[in-house]
Structures are given as C-alpha cells and as structure tokens.
C-alpha cells in the first residue's frame, strides 16, 4: 500500500448532513420561485400601468383641450372611450370624468 | 415510482452543468444527484483539512448553502468539484480568521474518524492500516496549514495551477509547499508507512 491510500479521497457523509443540505436546496428553490413570481407580478403591473397610461393620457389631454376650447364633442369622445374600453376594459365614462 | 427511479438514473448520467441547469429550472432531483456525486469528496477533504468531524460537518453544510447561493452565477469549466472545494476552503479559513486563532490549536481535541483504506483486508492487516492512517493524520496535522492544504488538494486531484489560484500565490510557491509537505511527511512517517 502506498502512503496516500491510507487517506481516502472520499468519506461517508453522516445522514443528518444530507438532510440539512437537501432541505436547504429545497428551500432555495422555493425562495427562487417566490422571487420570480414577485418579479413577474411587478413587471406585469408596471406593463399594465404603462399601457393604460399610453391610452388614457392622450384621451385626457384631448378632453382637457376640448373643454378649454368649449368645443367638447361628447358623443365622439364617448364612442372613442367605448371602443377603448371594449378593447382594454380599462376606462369608463362618468359625466366627463375618466378613471380606471 | 418506476418513473421516479428512471428519472433518478437519468440524472446520475447527466454531467454537472446539466444538473445545475435542471436544478435552477426547478428540478430538485437534479440537485440530489449533484450532491450525491460530490459530497464524499468535499467531506473527505474537509475532515482532513480541519481535523475535526464537528468542524468539518459545519463547514460542509455551510459550503453547500453558499454554493447554492452562487449556483446561478456558476460558470461551467467542467470542474464543479474544484469549485466546491474552493468555496469550502475559503469558508474554513474565513472562520479561522474570524475566530482569530490558528486552526491547528483545536486539532488535538478531536481526532477525525477512522480513515483506513476502504478495501477488504485481513484483521491484522487492517489494524496496521488503521494505525498507519492515524499516523499519517497526525503527521498531516503537524504540517503548516498552507502545506497541508496543498497536499490535501493534490490528493483530490486538483491541479497545481488551480491550487495556486485558490491560495492566491504563484504555481512555484505551491510546488515548493508540496515539496516541503512531502519531505516533512516522509521524515515524520519514516518507518511507519510501508512496513
């Protein structure tokens, strides 16, 4: 026997360490999934806000301009909002106020 | 159940990087296969490095926990085992530094478990092997930590270049540490090994 053969390269690991490490791996996966879901949730919310903002803001601007000029054509605006709401389900007319 | 066994078999055949990717994708069984493949090597290395089963166990579990955190950033170079050993030895030396004492101080307190050769031998021969193993362990513990580490890492077939990277020294320094380690071990074990 050579000297190095007396020092085995691998040694058996006690079962309680297996449990500890595999438990940590399991928790790691759960945490990772949670983080991903939270990130997706934030991402989706941000995207929804951006899209909604992109449609609603120009409409509000038009209403404001029309009101200022005293030339509000409510029937046309109602129709525009109806089209938008049927597409996106985000805006509803309420006596000239626009809200989500 | 049969399906689970088949999947387990598949994981056993997959290489390390495939297992890591599968685990990060959510396959817990892939990590189990990876763990089974490397746990013995890491534990053997830590037992010899620390000289204490309790300390090795703590460092072992912490190494895996740290490895889990670093796994998403692991860059495949085909040496996951060496990467794991590096995390383990870094953590061990950090612990030693934190405790602000030399790691060999506590080594006499607890002897590592029997590390006799695993092959079957006659009782008489086995007893001699146990004694020799203990003599080698004792001689190893007397080596300066950096020499002991080089010796143990070489035993795990880690290249001198990689050891140099781990220890942040030149390859020549590592080579001379190995030379000193071997010379000291030969001197201390003269007449014990190979009787």
mmCIF file of N, CA, C and O in Angstrom, chain A residues 5-100:
data_model
loop_
_atom_site.group_PDB
_atom_site.id
_atom_site.type_symbol
_atom_site.label_atom_id
_atom_site.label_comp_id
_atom_site.label_asym_id
_atom_site.label_seq_id
_atom_site.Cartn_x
_atom_site.Cartn_y
_atom_site.Cartn_z
ATOM 1 N N UNK A 5 -2.839 5.921 0.008
ATOM 2 C CA UNK A 5 -4.001 5.032 0.063
ATOM 3 C C UNK A 5 -4.585 4.960 1.476
ATOM 4 O O UNK A 5 -5.698 4.491 1.672
ATOM 5 N N UNK A 6 -3.811 5.374 2.445
ATOM 6 C CA UNK A 6 -4.325 5.374 3.822
ATOM 7 C C UNK A 6 -5.241 6.565 4.072
ATOM 8 O O UNK A 6 -5.938 6.612 5.054
ATOM 9 N N UNK A 7 -5.172 7.549 3.185
ATOM 10 C CA UNK A 7 -6.034 8.729 3.306
ATOM 11 C C UNK A 7 -7.039 8.697 2.164
ATOM 12 O O UNK A 7 -6.757 9.178 1.076
ATOM 13 N N UNK A 8 -8.200 8.115 2.380
ATOM 14 C CA UNK A 8 -9.161 8.012 1.281
ATOM 15 C C UNK A 8 -9.616 9.387 0.795
ATOM 16 O O UNK A 8 -9.756 10.313 1.604
ATOM 17 N N UNK A 9 -9.851 9.491 -0.519
ATOM 18 C CA UNK A 9 -10.265 10.774 -1.099
ATOM 19 C C UNK A 9 -11.668 11.161 -0.671
ATOM 20 O O UNK A 9 -11.985 12.328 -0.522
ATOM 21 N N UNK A 10 -12.505 10.154 -0.522
ATOM 22 C CA UNK A 10 -13.892 10.454 -0.123
ATOM 23 C C UNK A 10 -14.203 9.767 1.200
ATOM 24 O O UNK A 10 -13.616 8.740 1.517
ATOM 25 N N UNK A 11 -15.112 10.384 1.935
ATOM 26 C CA UNK A 11 -15.543 9.777 3.203
ATOM 27 C C UNK A 11 -17.064 9.805 3.267
ATOM 28 O O UNK A 11 -17.691 10.720 2.717
ATOM 29 N N UNK A 12 -17.663 8.813 3.919
ATOM 30 C CA UNK A 12 -19.135 8.815 4.001
ATOM 31 C C UNK A 12 -19.659 9.989 4.822
ATOM 32 O O UNK A 12 -19.082 10.322 5.861
ATOM 33 N N UNK A 13 -20.714 10.604 4.293
ATOM 34 C CA UNK A 13 -21.285 11.790 4.948
ATOM 35 C C UNK A 13 -22.398 11.341 5.901
ATOM 36 O O UNK A 13 -23.248 10.533 5.514
ATOM 37 N N UNK A 14 -22.413 11.838 7.132
ATOM 38 C CA UNK A 14 -23.498 11.465 8.060
ATOM 39 C C UNK A 14 -24.866 11.860 7.500
ATOM 40 O O UNK A 14 -24.986 12.932 6.889
ATOM 41 N N UNK A 15 -25.876 11.006 7.699
ATOM 42 C CA UNK A 15 -27.211 11.267 7.121
ATOM 43 C C UNK A 15 -27.806 12.617 7.530
ATOM 44 O O UNK A 15 -28.517 13.241 6.747
ATOM 45 N N UNK A 16 -27.508 13.080 8.755
ATOM 46 C CA UNK A 16 -28.131 14.354 9.168
ATOM 47 C C UNK A 16 -27.623 15.515 8.316
ATOM 48 O O UNK A 16 -28.336 16.493 8.084
ATOM 49 N N UNK A 17 -26.398 15.377 7.792
ATOM 50 C CA UNK A 17 -25.888 16.433 6.900
ATOM 51 C C UNK A 17 -26.592 16.381 5.544
ATOM 52 O O UNK A 17 -26.870 17.424 4.937
ATOM 53 N N UNK A 18 -26.877 15.149 5.088
ATOM 54 C CA UNK A 18 -27.644 15.011 3.835
ATOM 55 C C UNK A 18 -28.971 15.745 3.966
ATOM 56 O O UNK A 18 -29.361 16.518 3.090
ATOM 57 N N UNK A 19 -29.648 15.483 5.077
ATOM 58 C CA UNK A 19 -30.957 16.111 5.291
ATOM 59 C C UNK A 19 -30.847 17.630 5.321
ATOM 60 O O UNK A 19 -31.649 18.344 4.739
ATOM 61 N N UNK A 20 -29.809 18.102 6.006
ATOM 62 C CA UNK A 20 -29.614 19.549 6.148
ATOM 63 C C UNK A 20 -29.410 20.208 4.777
ATOM 64 O O UNK A 20 -30.044 21.207 4.456
ATOM 65 N N UNK A 21 -28.519 19.620 3.983
ATOM 66 C CA UNK A 21 -28.179 20.217 2.677
ATOM 67 C C UNK A 21 -29.357 20.099 1.712
ATOM 68 O O UNK A 21 -29.711 21.074 1.032
ATOM 69 N N UNK A 22 -29.985 18.925 1.667
ATOM 70 C CA UNK A 22 -31.097 18.756 0.725
ATOM 71 C C UNK A 22 -32.290 19.635 1.129
ATOM 72 O O UNK A 22 -33.001 20.149 0.274
ATOM 73 N N UNK A 23 -32.456 19.818 2.438
ATOM 74 C CA UNK A 23 -33.502 20.732 2.912
ATOM 75 C C UNK A 23 -33.208 22.156 2.475
ATOM 76 O O UNK A 23 -34.102 22.883 2.039
ATOM 77 N N UNK A 24 -31.947 22.540 2.572
ATOM 78 C CA UNK A 24 -31.552 23.895 2.147
ATOM 79 C C UNK A 24 -31.785 24.067 0.650
ATOM 80 O O UNK A 24 -32.224 25.129 0.197
ATOM 81 N N UNK A 25 -31.512 23.021 -0.110
ATOM 82 C CA UNK A 25 -31.719 23.098 -1.567
ATOM 83 C C UNK A 25 -33.202 23.280 -1.875
ATOM 84 O O UNK A 25 -33.575 24.060 -2.752
ATOM 85 N N UNK A 26 -34.027 22.557 -1.122
ATOM 86 C CA UNK A 26 -35.468 22.653 -1.326
ATOM 87 C C UNK A 26 -35.956 24.074 -1.030
ATOM 88 O O UNK A 26 -36.723 24.657 -1.794
ATOM 89 N N UNK A 27 -35.470 24.627 0.088
ATOM 90 C CA UNK A 27 -35.872 25.992 0.459
ATOM 91 C C UNK A 27 -35.363 27.004 -0.564
ATOM 92 O O UNK A 27 -36.022 27.980 -0.877
ATOM 93 N N UNK A 28 -34.176 26.743 -1.088
ATOM 94 C CA UNK A 28 -33.593 27.627 -2.106
ATOM 95 C C UNK A 28 -34.523 27.705 -3.328
ATOM 96 O O UNK A 28 -34.774 28.786 -3.854
ATOM 97 N N UNK A 29 -35.025 26.539 -3.736
ATOM 98 C CA UNK A 29 -35.921 26.510 -4.910
ATOM 99 C C UNK A 29 -37.216 27.264 -4.624
ATOM 100 O O UNK A 29 -37.705 27.995 -5.476
ATOM 101 N N UNK A 30 -37.743 27.086 -3.408
ATOM 102 C CA UNK A 30 -38.990 27.783 -3.052
ATOM 103 C C UNK A 30 -38.769 29.297 -3.091
ATOM 104 O O UNK A 30 -39.555 30.044 -3.678
ATOM 105 N N UNK A 31 -37.647 29.731 -2.473
ATOM 106 C CA UNK A 31 -37.334 31.173 -2.457
ATOM 107 C C UNK A 31 -37.185 31.716 -3.874
ATOM 108 O O UNK A 31 -37.657 32.786 -4.205
ATOM 109 N N UNK A 32 -36.518 30.917 -4.714
ATOM 110 C CA UNK A 32 -36.262 31.333 -6.086
ATOM 111 C C UNK A 32 -37.593 31.493 -6.841
ATOM 112 O O UNK A 32 -37.785 32.469 -7.562
ATOM 113 N N UNK A 33 -38.496 30.523 -6.635
ATOM 114 C CA UNK A 33 -39.809 30.602 -7.288
ATOM 115 C C UNK A 33 -40.570 31.838 -6.820
ATOM 116 O O UNK A 33 -41.168 32.559 -7.613
ATOM 117 N N UNK A 34 -40.518 32.086 -5.500
ATOM 118 C CA UNK A 34 -41.225 33.254 -4.951
ATOM 119 C C UNK A 34 -40.672 34.545 -5.548
ATOM 120 O O UNK A 34 -41.430 35.411 -5.967
ATOM 121 N N UNK A 35 -39.344 34.625 -5.571
ATOM 122 C CA UNK A 35 -38.723 35.844 -6.115
ATOM 123 C C UNK A 35 -39.144 36.060 -7.562
ATOM 124 O O UNK A 35 -39.429 37.171 -7.983
ATOM 125 N N UNK A 36 -39.179 34.956 -8.314
ATOM 126 C CA UNK A 36 -39.566 35.063 -9.722
ATOM 127 C C UNK A 36 -41.006 35.541 -9.855
ATOM 128 O O UNK A 36 -41.322 36.379 -10.693
ATOM 129 N N UNK A 37 -41.877 34.981 -9.011
ATOM 130 C CA UNK A 37 -43.294 35.365 -9.090
ATOM 131 C C UNK A 37 -43.467 36.838 -8.739
ATOM 132 O O UNK A 37 -44.226 37.552 -9.391
ATOM 133 N N UNK A 38 -42.741 37.269 -7.701
ATOM 134 C CA UNK A 38 -42.851 38.683 -7.309
ATOM 135 C C UNK A 38 -42.352 39.568 -8.435
ATOM 136 O O UNK A 38 -42.968 40.569 -8.802
ATOM 137 N N UNK A 39 -41.214 39.171 -9.038
ATOM 138 C CA UNK A 39 -40.655 39.969 -10.137
ATOM 139 C C UNK A 39 -41.637 40.016 -11.309
ATOM 140 O O UNK A 39 -41.863 41.073 -11.902
ATOM 141 N N UNK A 40 -42.239 38.863 -11.626
ATOM 142 C CA UNK A 40 -43.229 38.825 -12.709
ATOM 143 C C UNK A 40 -44.419 39.705 -12.366
ATOM 144 O O UNK A 40 -44.934 40.424 -13.218
ATOM 145 N N UNK A 41 -44.855 39.651 -11.123
ATOM 146 C CA UNK A 41 -46.002 40.453 -10.690
ATOM 147 C C UNK A 41 -45.733 41.939 -10.864
ATOM 148 O O UNK A 41 -46.544 42.669 -11.443
ATOM 149 N N UNK A 42 -44.555 42.362 -10.396
ATOM 150 C CA UNK A 42 -44.187 43.778 -10.535
ATOM 151 C C UNK A 42 -44.091 44.155 -12.009
ATOM 152 O O UNK A 42 -44.544 45.217 -12.427
ATOM 153 N N UNK A 43 -43.478 43.281 -12.770
ATOM 154 C CA UNK A 43 -43.299 43.529 -14.206
ATOM 155 C C UNK A 43 -44.646 43.680 -14.895
ATOM 156 O O UNK A 43 -44.866 44.617 -15.673
ATOM 157 N N UNK A 44 -45.552 42.772 -14.576
ATOM 158 C CA UNK A 44 -46.877 42.802 -15.218
ATOM 159 C C UNK A 44 -47.638 44.064 -14.816
ATOM 160 O O UNK A 44 -48.272 44.716 -15.657
ATOM 161 N N UNK A 45 -47.540 44.431 -13.526
ATOM 162 C CA UNK A 45 -48.231 45.629 -13.051
ATOM 163 C C UNK A 45 -47.672 46.875 -13.737
ATOM 164 O O UNK A 45 -48.421 47.754 -14.179
ATOM 165 N N UNK A 46 -46.340 46.915 -13.841
ATOM 166 C CA UNK A 46 -45.700 48.069 -14.478
ATOM 167 C C UNK A 46 -46.118 48.153 -15.943
ATOM 168 O O UNK A 46 -46.430 49.239 -16.458
ATOM 169 N N UNK A 47 -46.146 47.005 -16.610
ATOM 170 C CA UNK A 47 -46.526 46.990 -18.025
ATOM 171 C C UNK A 47 -47.974 47.444 -18.187
ATOM 172 O O UNK A 47 -48.288 48.229 -19.086
ATOM 173 N N UNK A 48 -48.867 46.970 -17.301
ATOM 174 C CA UNK A 48 -50.279 47.347 -17.378
ATOM 175 C C UNK A 48 -50.440 48.853 -17.187
ATOM 176 O O UNK A 48 -51.187 49.509 -17.920
ATOM 177 N N UNK A 49 -49.690 49.392 -16.227
ATOM 178 C CA UNK A 49 -49.764 50.841 -15.981
ATOM 179 C C UNK A 49 -49.282 51.627 -17.196
ATOM 180 O O UNK A 49 -49.887 52.627 -17.590
ATOM 181 N N UNK A 50 -48.195 51.156 -17.788
ATOM 182 C CA UNK A 50 -47.643 51.834 -18.956
ATOM 183 C C UNK A 50 -48.635 51.826 -20.110
ATOM 184 O O UNK A 50 -48.874 52.856 -20.751
ATOM 185 N N UNK A 51 -49.223 50.649 -20.340
ATOM 186 C CA UNK A 51 -50.162 50.530 -21.459
ATOM 187 C C UNK A 51 -51.396 51.388 -21.202
ATOM 188 O O UNK A 51 -51.849 52.149 -22.065
ATOM 189 N N UNK A 52 -51.899 51.273 -19.971
ATOM 190 C CA UNK A 52 -53.080 52.074 -19.639
ATOM 191 C C UNK A 52 -52.773 53.566 -19.772
ATOM 192 O O UNK A 52 -53.558 54.328 -20.329
ATOM 193 N N UNK A 53 -51.608 53.953 -19.283
ATOM 194 C CA UNK A 53 -51.197 55.362 -19.351
ATOM 195 C C UNK A 53 -51.096 55.834 -20.790
ATOM 196 O O UNK A 53 -51.521 56.944 -21.133
ATOM 197 N N UNK A 54 -50.579 54.968 -21.628
ATOM 198 C CA UNK A 54 -50.395 55.337 -23.030
ATOM 199 C C UNK A 54 -51.722 55.597 -23.720
ATOM 200 O O UNK A 54 -51.811 56.417 -24.627
ATOM 201 N N UNK A 55 -52.786 54.902 -23.290
ATOM 202 C CA UNK A 55 -54.096 55.129 -23.901
ATOM 203 C C UNK A 55 -54.873 56.245 -23.211
ATOM 204 O O UNK A 55 -55.541 57.034 -23.860
ATOM 205 N N UNK A 56 -54.806 56.270 -21.907
ATOM 206 C CA UNK A 56 -55.673 57.199 -21.162
ATOM 207 C C UNK A 56 -55.144 58.623 -21.203
ATOM 208 O O UNK A 56 -55.911 59.565 -21.348
ATOM 209 N N UNK A 57 -53.830 58.761 -21.100
ATOM 210 C CA UNK A 57 -53.278 60.113 -21.031
ATOM 211 C C UNK A 57 -53.631 60.950 -22.272
ATOM 212 O O UNK A 57 -54.137 62.070 -22.123
ATOM 213 N N UNK A 58 -53.427 60.426 -23.485
ATOM 214 C CA UNK A 58 -53.806 61.236 -24.658
ATOM 215 C C UNK A 58 -55.283 61.580 -24.670
ATOM 216 O O UNK A 58 -55.672 62.679 -25.067
ATOM 217 N N UNK A 59 -56.104 60.647 -24.185
ATOM 218 C CA UNK A 59 -57.544 60.900 -24.154
ATOM 219 C C UNK A 59 -57.867 62.030 -23.178
ATOM 220 O O UNK A 59 -58.661 62.933 -23.490
ATOM 221 N N UNK A 60 -57.261 61.993 -22.017
ATOM 222 C CA UNK A 60 -57.471 63.056 -21.027
ATOM 223 C C UNK A 60 -57.051 64.403 -21.596
ATOM 224 O O UNK A 60 -57.699 65.418 -21.393
ATOM 225 N N UNK A 61 -55.930 64.379 -22.314
ATOM 226 C CA UNK A 61 -55.432 65.614 -22.904
ATOM 227 C C UNK A 61 -56.442 66.176 -23.903
ATOM 228 O O UNK A 61 -56.703 67.378 -23.940
ATOM 229 N N UNK A 62 -57.008 65.262 -24.661
ATOM 230 C CA UNK A 62 -57.989 65.715 -25.657
ATOM 231 C C UNK A 62 -59.208 66.320 -24.975
ATOM 232 O O UNK A 62 -59.734 67.338 -25.394
ATOM 233 N N UNK A 63 -59.665 65.665 -23.926
ATOM 234 C CA UNK A 63 -60.833 66.170 -23.191
ATOM 235 C C UNK A 63 -60.518 67.547 -22.616
ATOM 236 O O UNK A 63 -61.303 68.486 -22.727
ATOM 237 N N UNK A 64 -59.338 67.648 -22.006
ATOM 238 C CA UNK A 64 -58.959 68.928 -21.392
ATOM 239 C C UNK A 64 -58.923 70.029 -22.440
ATOM 240 O O UNK A 64 -59.449 71.134 -22.224
ATOM 241 N N UNK A 65 -58.328 69.687 -23.588
ATOM 242 C CA UNK A 65 -58.233 70.701 -24.645
ATOM 243 C C UNK A 65 -59.628 71.090 -25.140
ATOM 244 O O UNK A 65 -59.940 72.247 -25.339
ATOM 245 N N UNK A 66 -60.472 70.067 -25.316
ATOM 246 C CA UNK A 66 -61.820 70.311 -25.829
ATOM 247 C C UNK A 66 -62.627 71.160 -24.851
ATOM 248 O O UNK A 66 -63.345 72.074 -25.248
ATOM 249 N N UNK A 67 -62.474 70.840 -23.559
ATOM 250 C CA UNK A 67 -63.210 71.618 -22.544
ATOM 251 C C UNK A 67 -62.738 73.057 -22.531
ATOM 252 O O UNK A 67 -63.536 73.985 -22.426
ATOM 253 N N UNK A 68 -61.427 73.206 -22.652
ATOM 254 C CA UNK A 68 -60.884 74.563 -22.671
ATOM 255 C C UNK A 68 -61.425 75.349 -23.848
ATOM 256 O O UNK A 68 -61.769 76.524 -23.746
ATOM 257 N N UNK A 69 -61.505 74.708 -24.961
ATOM 258 C CA UNK A 69 -61.976 75.404 -26.155
ATOM 259 C C UNK A 69 -63.498 75.478 -26.199
ATOM 260 O O UNK A 69 -64.055 76.139 -27.057
ATOM 261 N N UNK A 70 -64.157 74.797 -25.243
ATOM 262 C CA UNK A 70 -65.608 74.795 -25.219
ATOM 263 C C UNK A 70 -66.205 74.067 -26.399
ATOM 264 O O UNK A 70 -67.316 74.331 -26.837
ATOM 265 N N UNK A 71 -65.433 73.188 -26.921
ATOM 266 C CA UNK A 71 -65.897 72.505 -28.120
ATOM 267 C C UNK A 71 -66.007 71.003 -27.915
ATOM 268 O O UNK A 71 -65.856 70.228 -28.846
ATOM 269 N N UNK A 72 -66.264 70.612 -26.661
ATOM 270 C CA UNK A 72 -66.257 69.174 -26.394
ATOM 271 C C UNK A 72 -67.351 68.450 -27.178
ATOM 272 O O UNK A 72 -68.512 68.807 -27.105
ATOM 273 N N UNK A 73 -66.917 67.483 -27.935
ATOM 274 C CA UNK A 73 -67.877 66.671 -28.672
ATOM 275 C C UNK A 73 -68.022 65.356 -27.928
ATOM 276 O O UNK A 73 -67.316 64.391 -28.163
ATOM 277 N N UNK A 74 -68.951 65.395 -26.978
ATOM 278 C CA UNK A 74 -69.045 64.254 -26.068
ATOM 279 C C UNK A 74 -69.435 62.962 -26.768
ATOM 280 O O UNK A 74 -68.994 61.886 -26.392
ATOM 281 N N UNK A 75 -70.210 63.086 -27.764
ATOM 282 C CA UNK A 75 -70.636 61.839 -28.419
ATOM 283 C C UNK A 75 -69.432 61.143 -29.065
ATOM 284 O O UNK A 75 -69.290 59.923 -28.973
ATOM 285 N N UNK A 76 -68.562 61.954 -29.691
ATOM 286 C CA UNK A 76 -67.362 61.367 -30.325
ATOM 287 C C UNK A 76 -66.443 60.778 -29.270
ATOM 288 O O UNK A 76 -65.897 59.684 -29.432
ATOM 289 N N UNK A 77 -66.275 61.540 -28.144
ATOM 290 C CA UNK A 77 -65.402 61.051 -27.068
ATOM 291 C C UNK A 77 -65.965 59.781 -26.430
ATOM 292 O O UNK A 77 -65.233 58.842 -26.130
ATOM 293 N N UNK A 78 -67.276 59.777 -26.242
ATOM 294 C CA UNK A 78 -67.901 58.579 -25.673
ATOM 295 C C UNK A 78 -67.628 57.370 -26.549
ATOM 296 O O UNK A 78 -67.312 56.288 -26.075
ATOM 297 N N UNK A 79 -67.785 57.600 -27.854
ATOM 298 C CA UNK A 79 -67.579 56.485 -28.782
ATOM 299 C C UNK A 79 -66.124 55.998 -28.699
ATOM 300 O O UNK A 79 -65.851 54.795 -28.629
ATOM 301 N N UNK A 80 -65.197 56.977 -28.630
ATOM 302 C CA UNK A 80 -63.767 56.620 -28.575
ATOM 303 C C UNK A 80 -63.473 55.816 -27.303
ATOM 304 O O UNK A 80 -62.782 54.798 -27.322
ATOM 305 N N UNK A 81 -64.060 56.286 -26.195
ATOM 306 C CA UNK A 81 -63.814 55.587 -24.938
ATOM 307 C C UNK A 81 -64.482 54.224 -24.934
ATOM 308 O O UNK A 81 -63.928 53.251 -24.425
ATOM 309 N N UNK A 82 -65.643 54.154 -25.591
ATOM 310 C CA UNK A 82 -66.322 52.862 -25.652
ATOM 311 C C UNK A 82 -65.456 51.863 -26.425
ATOM 312 O O UNK A 82 -65.276 50.715 -26.016
ATOM 313 N N UNK A 83 -64.883 52.342 -27.515
ATOM 314 C CA UNK A 83 -64.008 51.468 -28.316
ATOM 315 C C UNK A 83 -62.828 50.997 -27.480
ATOM 316 O O UNK A 83 -62.465 49.829 -27.476
ATOM 317 N N UNK A 84 -62.236 51.974 -26.768
ATOM 318 C CA UNK A 84 -61.063 51.645 -25.941
ATOM 319 C C UNK A 84 -61.432 50.657 -24.838
ATOM 320 O O UNK A 84 -60.733 49.676 -24.603
ATOM 321 N N UNK A 85 -62.560 50.958 -24.167
ATOM 322 C CA UNK A 85 -62.914 50.112 -23.024
ATOM 323 C C UNK A 85 -63.254 48.703 -23.472
ATOM 324 O O UNK A 85 -62.970 47.736 -22.787
ATOM 325 N N UNK A 86 -63.856 48.592 -24.663
ATOM 326 C CA UNK A 86 -64.178 47.239 -25.122
ATOM 327 C C UNK A 86 -62.878 46.503 -25.486
ATOM 328 O O UNK A 86 -62.795 45.287 -25.350
ATOM 329 N N UNK A 87 -61.867 47.248 -25.915
ATOM 330 C CA UNK A 87 -60.594 46.603 -26.244
ATOM 331 C C UNK A 87 -59.799 46.271 -24.983
ATOM 332 O O UNK A 87 -59.227 45.202 -24.855
ATOM 333 N N UNK A 88 -59.748 47.227 -24.093
ATOM 334 C CA UNK A 88 -58.825 47.107 -22.950
ATOM 335 C C UNK A 88 -59.499 46.925 -21.604
ATOM 336 O O UNK A 88 -58.864 46.505 -20.647
ATOM 337 N N UNK A 89 -60.777 47.295 -21.554
ATOM 338 C CA UNK A 89 -61.510 47.156 -20.300
ATOM 339 C C UNK A 89 -60.873 47.998 -19.194
ATOM 340 O O UNK A 89 -60.735 47.561 -18.076
ATOM 341 N N UNK A 90 -60.426 49.193 -19.545
ATOM 342 C CA UNK A 90 -59.747 49.990 -18.524
ATOM 343 C C UNK A 90 -60.410 51.343 -18.280
ATOM 344 O O UNK A 90 -60.192 51.939 -17.236
ATOM 345 N N UNK A 91 -61.193 51.887 -19.221
ATOM 346 C CA UNK A 91 -61.694 53.235 -18.963
ATOM 347 C C UNK A 91 -63.195 53.303 -19.190
ATOM 348 O O UNK A 91 -63.728 52.652 -20.086
ATOM 349 N N UNK A 92 -63.866 54.031 -18.332
ATOM 350 C CA UNK A 92 -65.321 54.150 -18.412
ATOM 351 C C UNK A 92 -65.703 55.620 -18.284
ATOM 352 O O UNK A 92 -65.154 56.329 -17.439
ATOM 353 N N UNK A 93 -66.653 56.082 -19.085
ATOM 354 C CA UNK A 93 -67.077 57.494 -18.961
ATOM 355 C C UNK A 93 -67.975 57.684 -17.752
ATOM 356 O O UNK A 93 -68.767 56.808 -17.445
ATOM 357 N N UNK A 94 -67.789 58.770 -17.059
ATOM 358 C CA UNK A 94 -68.636 59.060 -15.906
ATOM 359 C C UNK A 94 -68.792 60.560 -15.792
ATOM 360 O O UNK A 94 -68.009 61.224 -15.125
ATOM 361 N N UNK A 95 -69.768 61.072 -16.521
ATOM 362 C CA UNK A 95 -70.048 62.516 -16.501
ATOM 363 C C UNK A 95 -68.815 63.332 -16.821
ATOM 364 O O UNK A 95 -68.522 64.321 -16.140
ATOM 365 N N UNK A 96 -68.094 62.910 -17.765
ATOM 366 C CA UNK A 96 -66.922 63.703 -18.167
ATOM 367 C C UNK A 96 -65.666 63.381 -17.411
ATOM 368 O O UNK A 96 -64.584 63.812 -17.774
ATOM 369 N N UNK A 97 -65.728 62.598 -16.293
ATOM 370 C CA UNK A 97 -64.503 62.209 -15.582
ATOM 371 C C UNK A 97 -64.044 60.871 -16.141
ATOM 372 O O UNK A 97 -64.844 60.032 -16.519
ATOM 373 N N UNK A 98 -62.788 60.710 -16.108
ATOM 374 C CA UNK A 98 -62.214 59.470 -16.628
ATOM 375 C C UNK A 98 -61.405 58.823 -15.527
ATOM 376 O O UNK A 98 -60.623 59.458 -14.866
ATOM 377 N N UNK A 99 -61.705 57.620 -15.330
ATOM 378 C CA UNK A 99 -60.949 56.938 -14.281
ATOM 379 C C UNK A 99 -60.741 55.477 -14.671
ATOM 380 O O UNK A 99 -61.428 54.955 -15.548
ATOM 381 N N UNK A 100 -59.830 54.839 -13.940
ATOM 382 C CA UNK A 100 -59.527 53.425 -14.220
ATOM 383 C C UNK A 100 -60.556 52.539 -13.543
ATOM 384 O O UNK A 100 -60.925 52.818 -12.423
#
